[in-house]
Amino acid sequence: MKLYAAPLDFRDIAREFDVPTDFAPELHEEAARLTDAHAAQRRDARDIEFVTIDPPGSMDLDQAVCIEKTATGYTVYYAIADVAAFVETGDNLVRAESLTRGQTIYLPDEPARLHPPELSEGSASLLPDVDRSAVLWTFHLDEKGEVAGYHVERALVRSRARLNYDEVQEAVDRGEVHASIRELEAVGKLRQASSQRREAINLRLPSVRVVDTDGGRFELVIEPRHPVMDYNSEISLLTGMVAGTMMVEAGMGFLRVLGPANDGAEAEFRAEVRNLGFHIGDEPIGEFLARVDADTPRGMAVMREAQKLLRGSGYINLAEKSAEVHAGIGGYYSHVTAPLRRLIDRYATEVCLAICAGTVVPEWVEQGANQVVKTMGRTSQLSNTVDRACLNLTEATVLTPWMGHNFEAVVLKTEEERDQSRIFVVDPPVLAPCLGRPQEGKETSVSLIRASVVEREVAFAWPAD
């Protein structure tokens, strides 16, 4: 699906929210000099035929995977970029900068990265056909895809190919998938079934890519959500759940936590999806979401509305707080699979390495624990704010030429006392406020009465003029 081609400048949003989009020269220079402090202690795992799967053009490759079928199930090898081995070797500028930035902020035109490209797209990235330092997770799964055993260690790995989601999905459809991920679909489906047994909530939001079509005029392209994206995500979720369980059992480490949605929020979500034309009944929300086609406008709206059920997530240090589950995952969970993009992953990974090896957690992890949790909380809120601002700017820009025009919409919720409603415009797919009180669930025409690029706001009115 392609939306209106328009000049979109997200740099103003970066400046407004103090998001650093480049690095000082000395940071580039230092990042180029950093080397692996654990090179002599690594298992040689270059015989494992890893591949990476990422969006087209990606160079900051955090994860590489290889899956083998066994007599009792599957063995999943998952290599994660060992960023700590490069930056946690003293008081260097790259380390200090990452402690401030916290995570990569994804502006649509260009990310504001956590690490300089010399590290994130160079020496620490799991690029193909070169030896790379990694943290190697090995999972033994039974015939149902449940974990029967695991191990984590530092290793030297070598990826065989840098694949993207489009070509992997095409290969799957042709039945010619790379041998290293031939079992990815089977394992992904087993893990999805496990997710439903846990009543997890898995959001499948279509990816949005901004393409420069003509020297500063960008086209917003909403890309299909390929099944292989979900299968690949299941491997990351598997790793995070094992890591979280390890930490809880050891009584130390970092969890990503989220409380359950309250009854009111769940009831409102069920009402809205019924108004969008879906039958949900009393089935668990996770099961319902699993059968929604997120590539359709209404399916996209469902996934965006479901995000409201997952609000309030955060991080905790188990040295300071008791363990809590992540309601969206349906169990204990930790972020350990994206250290090139998130600060806390390298800290949590170091705890898992120590637990598995029976060694002491490094001093730098304990000393920085509370600061890291605070930084992640602050930058996660910043990331959400920037995401909303970019979406609002895009919607306002796309709709500005259409002031006064009528659009077909579905009414999600009506507030009688405020004489307003919340609607979903089908094309382009926009969730927006609307003046007037049309009947909930009604398909109706509405008029665009406001589209302010400066204020990043859009609004409609009913009945249509």
mmCIF file of C-alpha atoms in Angstrom, residues 39-388:
data_model
loop_
_atom_site.group_PDB
_atom_site.id
_atom_site.type_symbol
_atom_site.label_atom_id
_atom_site.label_comp_id
_atom_site.label_asym_id
_atom_site.label_seq_id
_atom_site.Cartn_x
_atom_site.Cartn_y
_atom_site.Cartn_z
ATOM 1 C CA ALA A 39 38.857 -13.044 21.934
ATOM 2 C CA ALA A 40 40.978 -15.709 23.655
ATOM 3 C CA GLN A 41 38.071 -17.183 25.621
ATOM 4 C CA ARG A 42 35.650 -18.009 22.823
ATOM 5 C CA ARG A 43 34.368 -21.335 21.607
ATOM 6 C CA ASP A 44 35.062 -21.763 17.910
ATOM 7 C CA ALA A 45 31.537 -22.136 16.467
ATOM 8 C CA ARG A 46 32.353 -21.210 12.882
ATOM 9 C CA ASP A 47 31.174 -24.647 11.752
ATOM 10 C CA ILE A 48 27.550 -23.650 12.525
ATOM 11 C CA GLU A 49 26.047 -22.262 9.319
ATOM 12 C CA PHE A 50 24.371 -19.113 10.577
ATOM 13 C CA VAL A 51 22.392 -16.661 8.480
ATOM 14 C CA THR A 52 20.894 -13.289 9.373
ATOM 15 C CA ILE A 53 17.362 -12.133 8.475
ATOM 16 C CA ASP A 54 16.640 -8.407 8.610
ATOM 17 C CA PRO A 55 14.858 -5.647 6.675
ATOM 18 C CA PRO A 56 16.379 -4.859 3.250
ATOM 19 C CA GLY A 57 19.577 -2.846 3.499
ATOM 20 C CA SER A 58 20.174 -3.431 7.217
ATOM 21 C CA MET A 59 23.795 -3.438 8.316
ATOM 22 C CA ASP A 60 23.418 -3.423 12.129
ATOM 23 C CA LEU A 61 22.914 -7.171 12.427
ATOM 24 C CA ASP A 62 22.274 -8.247 16.028
ATOM 25 C CA GLN A 63 21.141 -11.847 15.466
ATOM 26 C CA ALA A 64 22.071 -14.853 13.369
ATOM 27 C CA VAL A 65 20.190 -18.161 13.412
ATOM 28 C CA CYS A 66 20.603 -21.802 12.437
ATOM 29 C CA ILE A 67 18.027 -24.525 13.164
ATOM 30 C CA GLU A 68 18.490 -28.280 12.950
ATOM 31 C CA LYS A 69 15.889 -31.062 13.129
ATOM 32 C CA THR A 70 16.700 -33.743 15.696
ATOM 33 C CA ALA A 71 15.223 -37.114 16.661
ATOM 34 C CA THR A 72 13.338 -35.535 19.581
ATOM 35 C CA GLY A 73 12.582 -32.059 18.237
ATOM 36 C CA TYR A 74 14.869 -29.237 17.194
ATOM 37 C CA THR A 75 18.152 -27.562 18.090
ATOM 38 C CA VAL A 76 18.144 -23.794 17.671
ATOM 39 C CA TYR A 77 21.452 -21.943 17.517
ATOM 40 C CA TYR A 78 21.094 -18.215 18.026
ATOM 41 C CA ALA A 79 24.116 -15.916 17.868
ATOM 42 C CA ILE A 80 23.847 -12.407 19.325
ATOM 43 C CA ALA A 81 26.367 -9.631 18.673
ATOM 44 C CA ASP A 82 28.705 -9.411 21.680
ATOM 45 C CA VAL A 83 28.765 -5.642 22.072
ATOM 46 C CA ALA A 84 29.935 -5.745 25.695
ATOM 47 C CA ALA A 85 33.192 -7.362 24.608
ATOM 48 C CA PHE A 86 34.021 -4.154 22.713
ATOM 49 C CA VAL A 87 32.686 -1.338 24.884
ATOM 50 C CA GLU A 88 32.952 -2.598 28.471
ATOM 51 C CA THR A 89 36.743 -2.519 28.580
ATOM 52 C CA GLY A 90 37.166 0.744 30.467
ATOM 53 C CA ASP A 91 35.950 4.316 30.553
ATOM 54 C CA ASN A 92 35.711 4.886 26.816
ATOM 55 C CA LEU A 93 33.631 7.512 25.041
ATOM 56 C CA VAL A 94 31.477 5.007 23.151
ATOM 57 C CA ARG A 95 30.412 3.344 26.404
ATOM 58 C CA ALA A 96 29.601 6.700 28.029
ATOM 59 C CA GLU A 97 27.605 7.839 25.004
ATOM 60 C CA SER A 98 25.539 4.638 24.992
ATOM 61 C CA LEU A 99 24.717 5.125 28.663
ATOM 62 C CA THR A 100 23.159 8.459 27.688
ATOM 63 C CA ARG A 101 21.404 7.392 24.471
ATOM 64 C CA GLY A 102 19.964 4.160 25.872
ATOM 65 C CA GLN A 103 18.589 2.818 22.617
ATOM 66 C CA THR A 104 18.254 3.448 18.906
ATOM 67 C CA ILE A 105 15.366 5.832 18.203
ATOM 68 C CA TYR A 106 13.661 4.855 14.948
ATOM 69 C CA LEU A 107 12.821 7.975 12.985
ATOM 70 C CA PRO A 108 11.222 6.848 9.699
ATOM 71 C CA ASP A 109 13.827 8.344 7.367
ATOM 72 C CA GLU A 110 16.964 7.441 9.341
ATOM 73 C CA PRO A 111 17.460 5.906 12.810
ATOM 74 C CA ALA A 112 19.219 7.811 15.589
ATOM 75 C CA ARG A 113 21.598 5.012 16.514
ATOM 76 C CA LEU A 114 22.829 3.848 19.888
ATOM 77 C CA HIS A 115 26.384 3.193 18.662
ATOM 78 C CA PRO A 116 28.586 4.726 15.948
ATOM 79 C CA PRO A 117 28.401 2.845 12.620
ATOM 80 C CA GLU A 118 32.035 1.716 12.879
ATOM 81 C CA LEU A 119 30.796 -0.567 15.674
ATOM 82 C CA SER A 120 27.108 -1.149 14.965
ATOM 83 C CA GLU A 121 27.546 -1.681 11.220
ATOM 84 C CA GLY A 122 31.138 -2.825 11.355
ATOM 85 C CA SER A 123 33.218 -4.744 13.891
ATOM 86 C CA ALA A 124 30.330 -5.811 16.161
ATOM 87 C CA SER A 125 27.744 -6.505 13.448
ATOM 88 C CA LEU A 126 27.197 -10.134 12.393
ATOM 89 C CA LEU A 127 27.994 -9.443 8.762
ATOM 90 C CA PRO A 128 28.412 -12.399 6.377
ATOM 91 C CA ASP A 129 31.646 -14.145 5.413
ATOM 92 C CA VAL A 130 33.716 -12.663 8.264
ATOM 93 C CA ASP A 131 34.561 -13.996 11.729
ATOM 94 C CA ARG A 132 32.538 -12.257 14.420
ATOM 95 C CA SER A 133 32.388 -12.208 18.223
ATOM 96 C CA ALA A 134 29.036 -13.408 19.519
ATOM 97 C CA VAL A 135 27.089 -14.691 22.478
ATOM 98 C CA LEU A 136 25.839 -18.110 21.398
ATOM 99 C CA TRP A 137 22.535 -19.441 22.707
ATOM 100 C CA THR A 138 21.767 -23.116 22.099
ATOM 101 C CA PHE A 139 18.215 -24.338 22.690
ATOM 102 C CA HIS A 140 16.997 -27.907 22.616
ATOM 103 C CA LEU A 141 13.269 -27.996 21.875
ATOM 104 C CA ASP A 142 10.944 -30.972 22.151
ATOM 105 C CA GLU A 143 8.413 -31.998 19.499
ATOM 106 C CA LYS A 144 5.976 -29.323 20.764
ATOM 107 C CA GLY A 145 8.577 -26.570 20.577
ATOM 108 C CA GLU A 146 8.970 -26.308 24.351
ATOM 109 C CA VAL A 147 12.404 -25.848 25.900
ATOM 110 C CA ALA A 148 14.052 -29.098 26.996
ATOM 111 C CA GLY A 149 17.521 -27.610 27.571
ATOM 112 C CA TYR A 150 19.679 -24.567 26.857
ATOM 113 C CA HIS A 151 23.200 -23.169 27.092
ATOM 114 C CA VAL A 152 24.782 -19.741 26.578
ATOM 115 C CA GLU A 153 28.453 -18.954 26.009
ATOM 116 C CA ARG A 154 30.839 -16.650 24.188
ATOM 117 C CA ALA A 155 31.772 -17.876 20.713
ATOM 118 C CA LEU A 156 33.378 -17.017 17.420
ATOM 119 C CA VAL A 157 30.866 -17.338 14.580
ATOM 120 C CA ARG A 158 30.714 -16.800 10.833
ATOM 121 C CA SER A 159 27.449 -15.968 9.062
ATOM 122 C CA ARG A 160 26.962 -17.521 5.626
ATOM 123 C CA ALA A 161 24.446 -15.027 4.243
ATOM 124 C CA ARG A 162 22.744 -11.689 4.922
ATOM 125 C CA LEU A 163 19.093 -12.332 3.998
ATOM 126 C CA ASN A 164 16.116 -10.002 4.036
ATOM 127 C CA TYR A 165 12.502 -10.793 4.839
ATOM 128 C CA ASP A 166 11.241 -10.368 1.290
ATOM 129 C CA GLU A 167 13.648 -12.863 -0.237
ATOM 130 C CA VAL A 168 13.236 -15.363 2.602
ATOM 131 C CA GLN A 169 9.439 -15.291 2.258
ATOM 132 C CA GLU A 170 9.746 -15.739 -1.505
ATOM 133 C CA ALA A 171 12.098 -18.680 -0.939
ATOM 134 C CA VAL A 172 9.683 -20.236 1.564
ATOM 135 C CA ASP A 173 6.811 -19.861 -0.909
ATOM 136 C CA ARG A 174 8.917 -21.576 -3.605
ATOM 137 C CA GLY A 175 10.057 -24.316 -1.231
ATOM 138 C CA GLU A 176 13.700 -23.329 -1.746
ATOM 139 C CA VAL A 177 14.581 -21.836 1.633
ATOM 140 C CA HIS A 178 18.206 -21.701 2.818
ATOM 141 C CA ALA A 179 19.212 -24.923 4.595
ATOM 142 C CA SER A 180 20.094 -23.072 7.817
ATOM 143 C CA ILE A 181 16.500 -21.887 8.226
ATOM 144 C CA ARG A 182 14.644 -24.731 6.546
ATOM 145 C CA GLU A 183 13.006 -25.509 9.903
ATOM 146 C CA LEU A 184 12.257 -21.879 10.820
ATOM 147 C CA GLU A 185 8.616 -22.111 9.753
ATOM 148 C CA ALA A 186 8.054 -25.342 11.693
ATOM 149 C CA VAL A 187 9.672 -24.007 14.861
ATOM 150 C CA GLY A 188 7.964 -20.640 14.476
ATOM 151 C CA LYS A 189 4.535 -22.277 14.289
ATOM 152 C CA LEU A 190 5.283 -24.466 17.312
ATOM 153 C CA ARG A 191 6.336 -21.417 19.308
ATOM 154 C CA GLN A 192 3.213 -19.551 18.180
ATOM 155 C CA ALA A 193 1.129 -22.449 19.518
ATOM 156 C CA SER A 194 3.085 -22.225 22.777
ATOM 157 C CA SER A 195 2.327 -18.500 22.855
ATOM 158 C CA GLN A 196 -1.400 -19.177 22.579
ATOM 159 C CA ARG A 197 -1.184 -21.715 25.397
ATOM 160 C CA ARG A 198 0.308 -18.938 27.540
ATOM 161 C CA GLU A 199 -2.438 -16.539 26.371
ATOM 162 C CA ALA A 200 0.240 -14.124 25.176
ATOM 163 C CA ILE A 201 -0.611 -11.064 23.087
ATOM 164 C CA ASN A 202 1.461 -10.946 19.913
ATOM 165 C CA LEU A 203 1.132 -7.740 17.900
ATOM 166 C CA ARG A 204 1.905 -8.040 14.201
ATOM 167 C CA LEU A 205 2.233 -4.424 13.151
ATOM 168 C CA PRO A 206 3.081 -3.919 9.470
ATOM 169 C CA SER A 207 6.433 -2.235 9.005
ATOM 170 C CA VAL A 208 6.471 1.297 7.640
ATOM 171 C CA ARG A 209 9.294 2.434 5.370
ATOM 172 C CA VAL A 210 9.925 5.919 4.059
ATOM 173 C CA VAL A 211 11.414 5.997 0.558
ATOM 174 C CA ASP A 212 13.072 9.095 -0.891
ATOM 175 C CA THR A 213 11.488 9.267 -4.350
ATOM 176 C CA ASP A 214 12.799 12.588 -5.620
ATOM 177 C CA GLY A 215 15.348 14.574 -3.646
ATOM 178 C CA GLY A 216 13.510 15.096 -0.378
ATOM 179 C CA ARG A 217 10.009 13.991 -1.373
ATOM 180 C CA PHE A 218 9.270 10.877 0.583
ATOM 181 C CA GLU A 219 6.789 8.138 -0.098
ATOM 182 C CA LEU A 220 5.439 6.281 2.906
ATOM 183 C CA VAL A 221 5.230 2.593 2.055
ATOM 184 C CA ILE A 222 3.325 0.266 4.352
ATOM 185 C CA GLU A 223 4.892 -3.123 3.741
ATOM 186 C CA PRO A 224 3.242 -6.523 4.113
ATOM 187 C CA ARG A 225 3.787 -8.416 7.354
ATOM 188 C CA HIS A 226 5.400 -11.591 6.033
ATOM 189 C CA PRO A 227 4.863 -14.792 8.061
ATOM 190 C CA VAL A 228 8.655 -15.269 8.246
ATOM 191 C CA MET A 229 8.849 -12.045 10.257
ATOM 192 C CA ASP A 230 6.669 -13.631 12.910
ATOM 193 C CA TYR A 231 8.579 -16.929 12.816
ATOM 194 C CA ASN A 232 11.871 -15.080 13.241
ATOM 195 C CA SER A 233 10.421 -13.015 16.089
ATOM 196 C CA GLU A 234 9.508 -16.223 17.892
ATOM 197 C CA ILE A 235 13.208 -17.134 18.141
ATOM 198 C CA SER A 236 13.940 -13.798 19.802
ATOM 199 C CA LEU A 237 10.976 -14.227 22.155
ATOM 200 C CA LEU A 238 12.167 -17.734 23.020
ATOM 201 C CA THR A 239 15.585 -16.368 23.955
ATOM 202 C CA GLY A 240 14.147 -13.549 26.051
ATOM 203 C CA MET A 241 11.878 -15.936 27.969
ATOM 204 C CA VAL A 242 14.707 -18.358 28.737
ATOM 205 C CA ALA A 243 16.890 -15.452 29.837
ATOM 206 C CA GLY A 244 14.147 -14.080 32.072
ATOM 207 C CA THR A 245 13.527 -17.458 33.691
ATOM 208 C CA MET A 246 17.268 -17.924 34.284
ATOM 209 C CA MET A 247 17.465 -14.586 36.051
ATOM 210 C CA VAL A 248 14.410 -15.162 38.228
ATOM 211 C CA GLU A 249 15.710 -18.554 39.330
ATOM 212 C CA ALA A 250 19.104 -17.013 40.137
ATOM 213 C CA GLY A 251 17.555 -13.977 41.835
ATOM 214 C CA MET A 252 19.526 -11.426 39.811
ATOM 215 C CA GLY A 253 19.365 -9.631 36.519
ATOM 216 C CA PHE A 254 16.958 -7.446 34.566
ATOM 217 C CA LEU A 255 13.388 -8.136 33.491
ATOM 218 C CA ARG A 256 11.120 -6.473 30.985
ATOM 219 C CA VAL A 257 7.765 -6.358 32.775
ATOM 220 C CA LEU A 258 4.171 -5.506 31.928
ATOM 221 C CA GLY A 259 1.059 -5.800 34.054
ATOM 222 C CA PRO A 260 -2.170 -7.230 32.619
ATOM 223 C CA ALA A 261 -4.669 -4.922 30.960
ATOM 224 C CA ASN A 262 -7.525 -3.958 33.264
ATOM 225 C CA ASP A 263 -11.065 -5.141 32.611
ATOM 226 C CA GLY A 264 -12.115 -1.749 31.279
ATOM 227 C CA ALA A 265 -9.341 -1.580 28.688
ATOM 228 C CA GLU A 266 -10.035 -5.110 27.514
ATOM 229 C CA ALA A 267 -13.778 -4.479 27.253
ATOM 230 C CA GLU A 268 -13.151 -1.301 25.248
ATOM 231 C CA PHE A 269 -10.805 -3.148 22.886
ATOM 232 C CA ARG A 270 -13.330 -5.930 22.304
ATOM 233 C CA ALA A 271 -16.042 -3.363 21.556
ATOM 234 C CA GLU A 272 -13.812 -1.504 19.099
ATOM 235 C CA VAL A 273 -12.828 -4.613 17.146
ATOM 236 C CA ARG A 274 -16.475 -5.639 16.914
ATOM 237 C CA ASN A 275 -17.174 -2.170 15.533
ATOM 238 C CA LEU A 276 -14.439 -2.784 12.965
ATOM 239 C CA GLY A 277 -16.424 -5.798 11.783
ATOM 240 C CA PHE A 278 -14.565 -8.639 13.520
ATOM 241 C CA HIS A 279 -16.132 -11.456 15.511
ATOM 242 C CA ILE A 280 -14.204 -11.865 18.740
ATOM 243 C CA GLY A 281 -16.662 -13.400 21.210
ATOM 244 C CA ASP A 282 -15.096 -14.407 24.522
ATOM 245 C CA GLU A 283 -11.969 -16.000 23.065
ATOM 246 C CA PRO A 284 -8.584 -14.961 24.467
ATOM 247 C CA ILE A 285 -7.293 -11.805 22.816
ATOM 248 C CA GLY A 286 -4.054 -13.516 21.793
ATOM 249 C CA GLU A 287 -5.960 -16.166 19.837
ATOM 250 C CA PHE A 288 -8.077 -13.497 18.162
ATOM 251 C CA LEU A 289 -5.040 -11.434 17.129
ATOM 252 C CA ALA A 290 -3.353 -14.527 15.685
ATOM 253 C CA ARG A 291 -6.080 -14.861 13.041
ATOM 254 C CA VAL A 292 -6.307 -11.163 12.095
ATOM 255 C CA ASP A 293 -4.804 -10.223 8.732
ATOM 256 C CA ALA A 294 -2.625 -7.258 9.707
ATOM 257 C CA ASP A 295 -2.018 -6.329 6.063
ATOM 258 C CA THR A 296 -5.590 -5.107 5.590
ATOM 259 C CA PRO A 297 -6.564 -1.582 6.727
ATOM 260 C CA ARG A 298 -8.978 -2.930 9.354
ATOM 261 C CA GLY A 299 -6.463 -5.507 10.541
ATOM 262 C CA MET A 300 -3.876 -2.774 10.869
ATOM 263 C CA ALA A 301 -6.325 -0.762 12.973
ATOM 264 C CA VAL A 302 -6.891 -3.765 15.256
ATOM 265 C CA MET A 303 -3.150 -4.145 15.856
ATOM 266 C CA ARG A 304 -2.740 -0.449 16.567
ATOM 267 C CA GLU A 305 -5.649 -0.475 19.016
ATOM 268 C CA ALA A 306 -4.248 -3.593 20.714
ATOM 269 C CA GLN A 307 -1.142 -1.588 21.598
ATOM 270 C CA LYS A 308 -3.246 0.099 24.282
ATOM 271 C CA LEU A 309 -3.456 -3.258 26.074
ATOM 272 C CA LEU A 310 0.337 -3.328 26.411
ATOM 273 C CA ARG A 311 0.873 0.076 27.984
ATOM 274 C CA GLY A 312 2.869 0.453 31.164
ATOM 275 C CA SER A 313 5.807 -1.790 30.349
ATOM 276 C CA GLY A 314 9.136 -1.167 32.030
ATOM 277 C CA TYR A 315 12.358 -2.661 33.333
ATOM 278 C CA ILE A 316 13.261 -3.859 36.794
ATOM 279 C CA ASN A 317 16.520 -4.780 38.499
ATOM 280 C CA LEU A 318 15.952 -8.022 40.416
ATOM 281 C CA ALA A 319 18.438 -6.843 43.034
ATOM 282 C CA GLU A 320 15.963 -4.075 43.898
ATOM 283 C CA LYS A 321 12.498 -5.489 43.100
ATOM 284 C CA SER A 322 10.649 -8.800 43.150
ATOM 285 C CA ALA A 323 10.138 -10.681 39.894
ATOM 286 C CA GLU A 324 7.155 -9.774 37.728
ATOM 287 C CA VAL A 325 5.872 -11.395 34.552
ATOM 288 C CA HIS A 326 5.328 -9.734 31.201
ATOM 289 C CA ALA A 327 1.610 -10.089 30.548
ATOM 290 C CA GLY A 328 2.043 -9.677 26.803
ATOM 291 C CA ILE A 329 4.514 -12.588 26.716
ATOM 292 C CA GLY A 330 2.803 -14.745 29.317
ATOM 293 C CA GLY A 331 5.910 -15.335 31.437
ATOM 294 C CA TYR A 332 9.207 -13.925 32.638
ATOM 295 C CA TYR A 333 11.048 -12.021 29.952
ATOM 296 C CA SER A 334 14.297 -10.137 29.434
ATOM 297 C CA HIS A 335 15.775 -8.147 26.578
ATOM 298 C CA VAL A 336 18.974 -9.881 25.441
ATOM 299 C CA THR A 337 18.776 -10.132 21.642
ATOM 300 C CA ALA A 338 19.415 -6.579 20.352
ATOM 301 C CA PRO A 339 22.553 -5.151 22.025
ATOM 302 C CA LEU A 340 23.419 -3.040 18.983
ATOM 303 C CA ARG A 341 20.099 -1.225 19.450
ATOM 304 C CA ARG A 342 19.357 -1.406 23.208
ATOM 305 C CA LEU A 343 21.657 -0.663 26.111
ATOM 306 C CA ILE A 344 20.124 -3.071 28.613
ATOM 307 C CA ASP A 345 20.663 -6.124 26.407
ATOM 308 C CA ARG A 346 24.414 -6.169 26.986
ATOM 309 C CA TYR A 347 23.908 -5.944 30.768
ATOM 310 C CA ALA A 348 21.256 -8.666 30.866
ATOM 311 C CA THR A 349 23.309 -10.903 28.575
ATOM 312 C CA GLU A 350 26.309 -10.623 30.880
ATOM 313 C CA VAL A 351 24.174 -11.856 33.784
ATOM 314 C CA CYS A 352 23.045 -14.878 31.750
ATOM 315 C CA LEU A 353 26.636 -15.715 30.809
ATOM 316 C CA ALA A 354 27.652 -15.623 34.472
ATOM 317 C CA ILE A 355 24.690 -17.760 35.577
ATOM 318 C CA CYS A 356 25.377 -20.420 32.964
ATOM 319 C CA ALA A 357 29.125 -20.499 33.631
ATOM 320 C CA GLY A 358 28.727 -20.391 37.412
ATOM 321 C CA THR A 359 30.891 -17.278 37.666
ATOM 322 C CA VAL A 360 30.488 -13.895 39.335
ATOM 323 C CA VAL A 361 28.624 -11.173 37.480
ATOM 324 C CA PRO A 362 31.116 -8.512 36.329
ATOM 325 C CA GLU A 363 31.458 -5.508 38.585
ATOM 326 C CA TRP A 364 30.500 -3.085 35.808
ATOM 327 C CA VAL A 365 27.077 -4.748 35.551
ATOM 328 C CA GLU A 366 26.307 -4.351 39.253
ATOM 329 C CA GLN A 367 27.654 -0.805 39.416
ATOM 330 C CA GLY A 368 25.622 0.373 36.431
ATOM 331 C CA ALA A 369 22.425 -1.598 37.086
ATOM 332 C CA ASN A 370 20.210 1.162 38.457
ATOM 333 C CA GLN A 371 21.473 3.755 35.986
ATOM 334 C CA VAL A 372 20.721 1.425 33.079
ATOM 335 C CA VAL A 373 17.161 0.774 34.275
ATOM 336 C CA LYS A 374 16.554 4.517 34.616
ATOM 337 C CA THR A 375 18.066 5.240 31.196
ATOM 338 C CA MET A 376 15.907 2.588 29.558
ATOM 339 C CA GLY A 377 12.778 3.950 31.209
ATOM 340 C CA ARG A 378 13.554 7.493 30.066
ATOM 341 C CA THR A 379 14.518 6.580 26.508
ATOM 342 C CA SER A 380 11.632 4.128 26.049
ATOM 343 C CA GLN A 381 9.237 6.953 26.849
ATOM 344 C CA LEU A 382 11.175 9.183 24.454
ATOM 345 C CA SER A 383 10.990 6.558 21.713
ATOM 346 C CA ASN A 384 7.216 6.235 22.111
ATOM 347 C CA THR A 385 6.816 10.016 22.004
ATOM 348 C CA VAL A 386 8.915 10.300 18.845
ATOM 349 C CA ASP A 387 6.997 7.422 17.217
ATOM 350 C CA ARG A 388 3.689 9.194 17.849
#
